[in-house]
Short mmCIF file of C-alpha atoms and ligand atoms in Angstrom, two decimals:
data_model
loop_
_atom_site.label_atom_id
_atom_site.label_comp_id
_atom_site.label_asym_id
_atom_site.label_seq_id
_atom_site.Cartn_x
_atom_site.Cartn_y
_atom_site.Cartn_z
CA MET A 1 -19.72 -3.93 3.45
CA PHE A 2 -16.07 -3.11 3.76
CA SER A 3 -13.90 -5.53 1.89
CA PRO A 4 -10.38 -5.57 3.29
CA THR A 5 -8.49 -5.96 0.05
CA ILE A 6 -4.98 -4.98 -0.80
CA ALA A 7 -6.32 -2.09 -2.88
CA SER A 8 -8.25 -0.64 0.04
CA MET A 9 -5.25 -1.28 2.24
CA LEU A 10 -3.14 0.86 -0.08
CA VAL A 11 -5.66 3.63 -0.05
CA SER A 12 -6.01 3.41 3.69
CA ILE A 13 -2.27 3.75 4.13
CA SER A 14 -2.45 7.00 2.21
CA THR A 15 -5.64 8.34 3.78
CA MET A 16 -5.13 7.41 7.42
CA ALA A 17 -2.69 10.22 7.93
CA SER A 18 -4.75 12.82 6.10
CA LEU A 19 -8.01 11.85 7.76
CA GLY A 20 -6.34 11.72 11.14
CA ILE A 21 -7.76 8.26 11.82
CA ALA A 22 -6.98 7.58 15.43
CA ALA A 23 -5.13 4.72 17.00
CA PRO A 24 -7.18 1.94 18.66
CA SER A 25 -9.42 3.55 21.26
CA ASN A 26 -7.53 2.32 24.32
CA LEU A 27 -4.46 4.13 23.00
CA ALA A 28 -6.05 7.17 21.45
CA GLN A 29 -6.37 9.27 24.61
CA ARG A 30 -4.18 12.32 24.58
CA SER A 31 -1.99 12.95 27.60
CA PRO A 32 -2.22 16.29 29.36
CA SER A 33 0.63 17.34 27.10
CA GLN A 34 -1.67 16.72 24.09
CA LEU A 35 0.84 14.44 22.46
CA SER A 36 -0.49 11.28 20.87
CA ILE A 37 0.64 8.03 22.44
CA THR A 38 2.77 7.42 19.34
CA ALA A 39 4.47 10.79 19.80
CA GLN A 40 5.04 10.12 23.52
CA LEU A 41 6.56 6.75 22.67
CA GLN A 42 8.82 8.36 20.08
CA ILE A 43 10.28 10.84 22.53
CA ALA A 44 10.49 8.48 25.51
CA ASP A 45 13.95 8.52 27.04
CA SER A 46 14.44 4.76 26.93
CA GLY A 47 12.85 1.42 26.09
CA VAL A 48 11.89 1.06 29.74
CA ASP A 49 10.07 4.39 29.59
CA ARG A 50 8.33 3.28 26.41
CA ALA A 51 7.14 0.07 28.06
CA ALA A 52 5.67 2.15 30.90
CA LEU A 53 3.49 3.91 28.33
CA LEU A 54 2.06 0.54 27.22
CA PRO A 55 0.88 -0.94 30.53
CA GLN A 56 -1.66 -3.47 29.25
CA ASP A 57 -1.02 -6.73 27.45
CA LYS A 58 -3.60 -5.75 24.85
CA ASP A 59 -1.43 -2.72 23.96
CA TYR A 60 0.80 -5.31 22.30
CA VAL A 61 -1.95 -6.90 20.20
CA TYR A 62 -3.18 -5.69 16.83
CA ASP A 63 -6.15 -7.54 15.35
CA PHE A 64 -6.06 -7.18 11.57
CA SER A 65 -9.62 -8.47 11.21
CA GLN A 66 -10.93 -5.66 13.45
CA ASN A 67 -9.15 -2.85 11.65
CA PRO A 68 -10.14 -1.41 8.29
CA GLY A 69 -7.17 -1.28 6.01
CA ARG A 70 -5.43 -4.08 7.84
CA PHE A 71 -2.27 -2.04 8.16
CA ALA A 72 -0.33 -1.93 11.40
CA ASP A 73 2.07 1.00 11.53
CA ARG A 74 3.25 3.10 14.46
CA LYS A 75 0.11 5.26 14.24
CA THR A 76 -2.46 2.45 14.19
CA PHE A 77 -0.40 0.19 16.47
CA PRO A 78 1.76 2.38 18.74
CA ALA A 79 3.63 -0.61 20.21
CA LEU A 80 5.59 -0.60 16.94
CA VAL A 81 7.43 2.58 17.95
CA GLY A 82 11.10 1.69 18.26
CA THR A 83 10.83 -1.56 16.31
CA GLY A 84 11.51 -0.07 12.88
CA GLY A 85 8.81 -2.18 11.23
CA SER A 86 5.20 -2.29 10.11
CA LEU A 87 2.98 -5.00 8.65
CA ALA A 88 -0.06 -5.34 6.40
CA VAL A 89 -2.25 -8.41 6.02
CA GLY A 90 -4.80 -8.58 3.26
CA ILE A 91 -6.79 -10.29 0.56
CA LEU A 92 -6.24 -9.60 -3.11
CA PRO A 93 -9.60 -10.60 -4.62
CA PRO A 94 -9.97 -12.57 -7.87
CA CYS A 95 -8.51 -10.53 -10.80
CA GLY A 96 -7.68 -7.73 -8.35
CA MET A 97 -4.70 -5.50 -9.04
CA SER A 98 -3.11 -2.90 -6.80
CA PHE A 99 -2.55 0.62 -8.08
CA LEU A 100 0.98 1.19 -9.37
CA HIS A 101 2.70 2.60 -6.31
CA ILE A 102 5.90 3.24 -4.36
CA HIS A 103 6.68 3.48 -0.67
CA PRO A 104 8.61 6.70 -0.18
CA ARG A 105 10.36 5.60 3.01
CA SER A 106 10.62 1.84 2.76
CA ALA A 107 11.31 -1.37 0.94
CA GLU A 108 8.51 -3.97 1.01
CA LEU A 109 8.80 -7.68 1.76
CA PHE A 110 5.79 -9.22 0.07
CA ALA A 111 4.65 -12.82 0.70
CA VAL A 112 1.77 -14.94 -0.53
CA ILE A 113 0.12 -17.20 2.06
CA GLU A 114 -2.64 -18.63 -0.14
CA GLY A 115 -3.48 -18.30 -3.83
CA ARG A 116 -1.30 -16.78 -6.52
CA VAL A 117 0.00 -13.26 -7.15
CA LEU A 118 1.97 -11.89 -10.10
CA THR A 119 4.09 -8.82 -9.50
CA GLU A 120 5.88 -6.31 -11.68
CA ALA A 121 8.47 -3.90 -10.36
CA VAL A 122 10.69 -1.25 -11.89
CA LEU A 123 13.71 -0.21 -9.83
CA GLU A 124 15.72 2.98 -10.11
CA ALA A 125 16.96 4.76 -13.24
CA GLY A 126 19.99 2.95 -14.64
CA VAL A 127 18.65 -0.56 -13.94
CA VAL A 128 18.20 -1.69 -17.55
CA ASP A 129 17.72 -4.88 -19.56
CA ALA A 130 19.95 -6.07 -22.43
CA ASP A 131 18.26 -3.56 -24.79
CA GLY A 132 18.98 -0.65 -22.48
CA LYS A 133 15.28 -0.30 -21.54
CA PRO A 134 14.23 0.01 -17.88
CA ARG A 135 14.30 -3.52 -16.48
CA VAL A 136 10.97 -4.89 -15.26
CA ILE A 137 11.19 -7.59 -12.60
CA HIS A 138 8.32 -10.08 -13.01
CA THR A 139 7.47 -12.60 -10.31
CA ASP A 140 4.86 -15.35 -10.12
CA LEU A 141 4.27 -16.17 -6.45
CA GLY A 142 2.43 -19.14 -4.97
CA PRO A 143 1.86 -20.06 -1.33
CA ASN A 144 4.95 -19.64 0.89
CA MET A 145 6.79 -17.52 -1.66
CA MET A 146 7.93 -13.93 -1.29
CA THR A 147 9.51 -11.17 -3.27
CA VAL A 148 11.02 -7.84 -2.29
CA PHE A 149 10.37 -4.39 -3.66
CA PRO A 150 13.45 -2.31 -2.86
CA GLY A 151 12.85 1.18 -1.49
CA GLY A 152 11.37 3.51 -4.10
CA ALA A 153 10.67 0.73 -6.65
CA PHE A 154 7.51 1.25 -8.71
CA HIS A 155 5.43 -1.89 -8.24
CA THR A 156 2.02 -3.48 -8.68
CA GLN A 157 0.48 -6.85 -7.84
CA LEU A 158 -2.17 -8.90 -9.68
CA ASN A 159 -4.18 -11.90 -8.56
CA PRO A 160 -4.67 -13.73 -11.92
CA GLU A 161 -6.88 -16.45 -10.43
CA CYS A 162 -10.62 -16.71 -9.74
CA THR A 163 -10.08 -17.26 -6.00
CA ASN A 164 -8.84 -14.93 -3.24
CA ALA A 165 -5.12 -14.50 -2.68
CA SER A 166 -4.06 -14.04 0.92
CA ILE A 167 -0.98 -11.86 1.36
CA VAL A 168 1.32 -10.29 3.94
CA ALA A 169 3.47 -7.22 3.37
CA ALA A 170 6.19 -6.25 5.84
CA PHE A 171 8.02 -2.93 5.81
CA PRO A 172 11.36 -2.10 7.43
CA SER A 173 9.85 1.23 8.46
CA GLU A 174 7.23 2.22 11.04
CA ASP A 175 5.81 4.70 8.55
CA PRO A 176 6.51 3.50 4.98
CA GLY A 177 3.99 5.81 3.31
CA ILE A 178 2.66 5.36 -0.18
CA GLY A 179 2.81 7.22 -3.47
CA LEU A 180 0.25 6.44 -6.18
CA ILE A 181 2.13 6.96 -9.43
CA LEU A 182 -0.63 7.81 -11.91
CA PRO A 183 -3.01 10.04 -9.92
CA GLN A 184 -0.07 11.96 -8.50
CA THR A 185 1.59 12.34 -11.91
CA PHE A 186 -1.64 13.65 -13.41
CA ALA A 187 -1.98 16.19 -10.61
CA LEU A 188 0.69 18.25 -12.37
CA ASP A 189 -0.35 21.25 -14.47
CA ASP A 190 -1.28 20.48 -18.09
CA GLU A 191 1.59 22.41 -19.70
CA TRP A 192 4.09 20.61 -17.52
CA LEU A 193 2.56 17.22 -18.37
CA GLU A 194 2.53 18.06 -22.08
CA THR A 195 6.27 18.67 -21.93
CA GLN A 196 6.90 15.60 -19.75
CA PHE A 197 5.01 13.42 -22.23
CA GLY A 198 6.89 14.78 -25.25
CA ASP A 199 4.39 17.42 -26.30
CA ILE A 200 1.12 15.52 -26.46
CA SER A 201 -1.98 17.73 -26.70
CA THR A 202 -4.08 19.16 -23.89
CA ASN A 203 -6.94 17.00 -25.23
CA GLU A 204 -4.93 13.84 -24.85
CA ILE A 205 -3.94 14.85 -21.32
CA ALA A 206 -7.60 15.46 -20.47
CA LYS A 207 -8.54 12.05 -21.91
CA LEU A 208 -5.85 10.25 -19.93
CA ARG A 209 -6.77 12.10 -16.76
CA ALA A 210 -10.47 11.26 -17.23
CA SER A 211 -9.69 7.58 -17.77
CA LEU A 212 -7.85 7.18 -14.44
CA PRO A 213 -9.79 4.88 -12.12
CA THR A 214 -11.43 6.65 -9.22
CA GLY A 215 -12.60 3.68 -7.13
CA LEU A 216 -10.69 1.61 -4.62
CA PHE A 217 -10.29 -1.40 -6.86
CA LEU A 218 -8.60 -2.31 -10.08
CA GLN A 219 -9.53 -5.49 -11.91
CA ALA A 220 -7.80 -7.03 -14.92
CA GLU A 221 -10.26 -7.26 -17.84
CA ASP A 222 -9.07 -10.57 -19.40
CA CYS A 223 -9.11 -12.22 -15.99
CA LYS A 224 -12.65 -10.95 -15.32
CA LYS A 225 -13.83 -12.61 -18.55
CA LYS A 226 -12.12 -15.87 -17.60
CA CYS A 227 -13.70 -15.82 -14.14
CA GLY A 228 -17.11 -14.57 -15.29
CA ILE A 229 -16.90 -11.49 -13.05
CA GLN A 230 -19.48 -8.84 -13.98
CA THR A 231 -18.38 -5.25 -14.46
CA GLU A 232 -19.87 -3.14 -11.68
C1 NAG B 301 -12.60 -13.50 -0.31
O1 NAG B 301 -12.27 -12.41 0.49
C2 NAG B 301 -13.36 -11.59 0.84
C3 NAG B 301 -12.80 -10.38 1.55
O2 NAG B 301 -12.08 -10.76 2.68
C4 NAG B 301 -14.34 -12.39 1.70
O3 NAG B 301 -15.43 -11.59 2.03
C5 NAG B 301 -14.76 -13.62 0.93
O4 NAG B 301 -15.57 -14.42 1.75
C6 NAG B 301 -13.56 -14.40 0.46
N1 NAG B 301 -14.01 -15.50 -0.40
C7 NAG B 301 -13.67 -16.77 -0.16
C8 NAG B 301 -14.19 -17.77 -1.14
O5 NAG B 301 -12.97 -17.08 0.78
#
């Protein structure tokens, strides 16, 4: 059973493009010109012309509960073309943590509707604490609270409780994209990584690479103990 969590949402943001997952079926038909509806909307001469490409009221509705990944961007929800925004709605399960990530083309406005979410974010080089170390921004968000991850900030979110957290993430971009810091870092060639990490050994690189999670979900160990969640 598909569980629409924030972790799967993140992965779906990154895989939708590569898998070519189509827009909702009523919008997926290609015109004779073979352009997707999103592409046609992007090159429409005016807002009036765009509206003509979305003739039905349902073209303006996106049902998060019907869509795996729960992420509405201009590809999954073409009516967003021209708005400059996209939106994700999701559940962060008990003890669930998102992969450390960035959005290459967008800031993120992140709000908690229900439950509790802790976040950590690291901004750009030069943003340092009193000791000159990269500053980490920690937040502890309850219902009706939000934080912001500025564009390019490394960030991750953790639900430290034993109940679901319900969240919304809005992006001032129709196509924010996602970068997963660790898997993409460890895609580099070994010799390059050895130098980047200050000359650690090939063995250590192999160990680190092998220990990277491969599934869709991360779960915090201490929290799992507290909540009595079994390791799968
Ligand atoms: C938590 O969220 C999951 C995924 O949406 C859902 O299947 C489950 O029923 C939720 N649990 C509770 C207690 O609401």
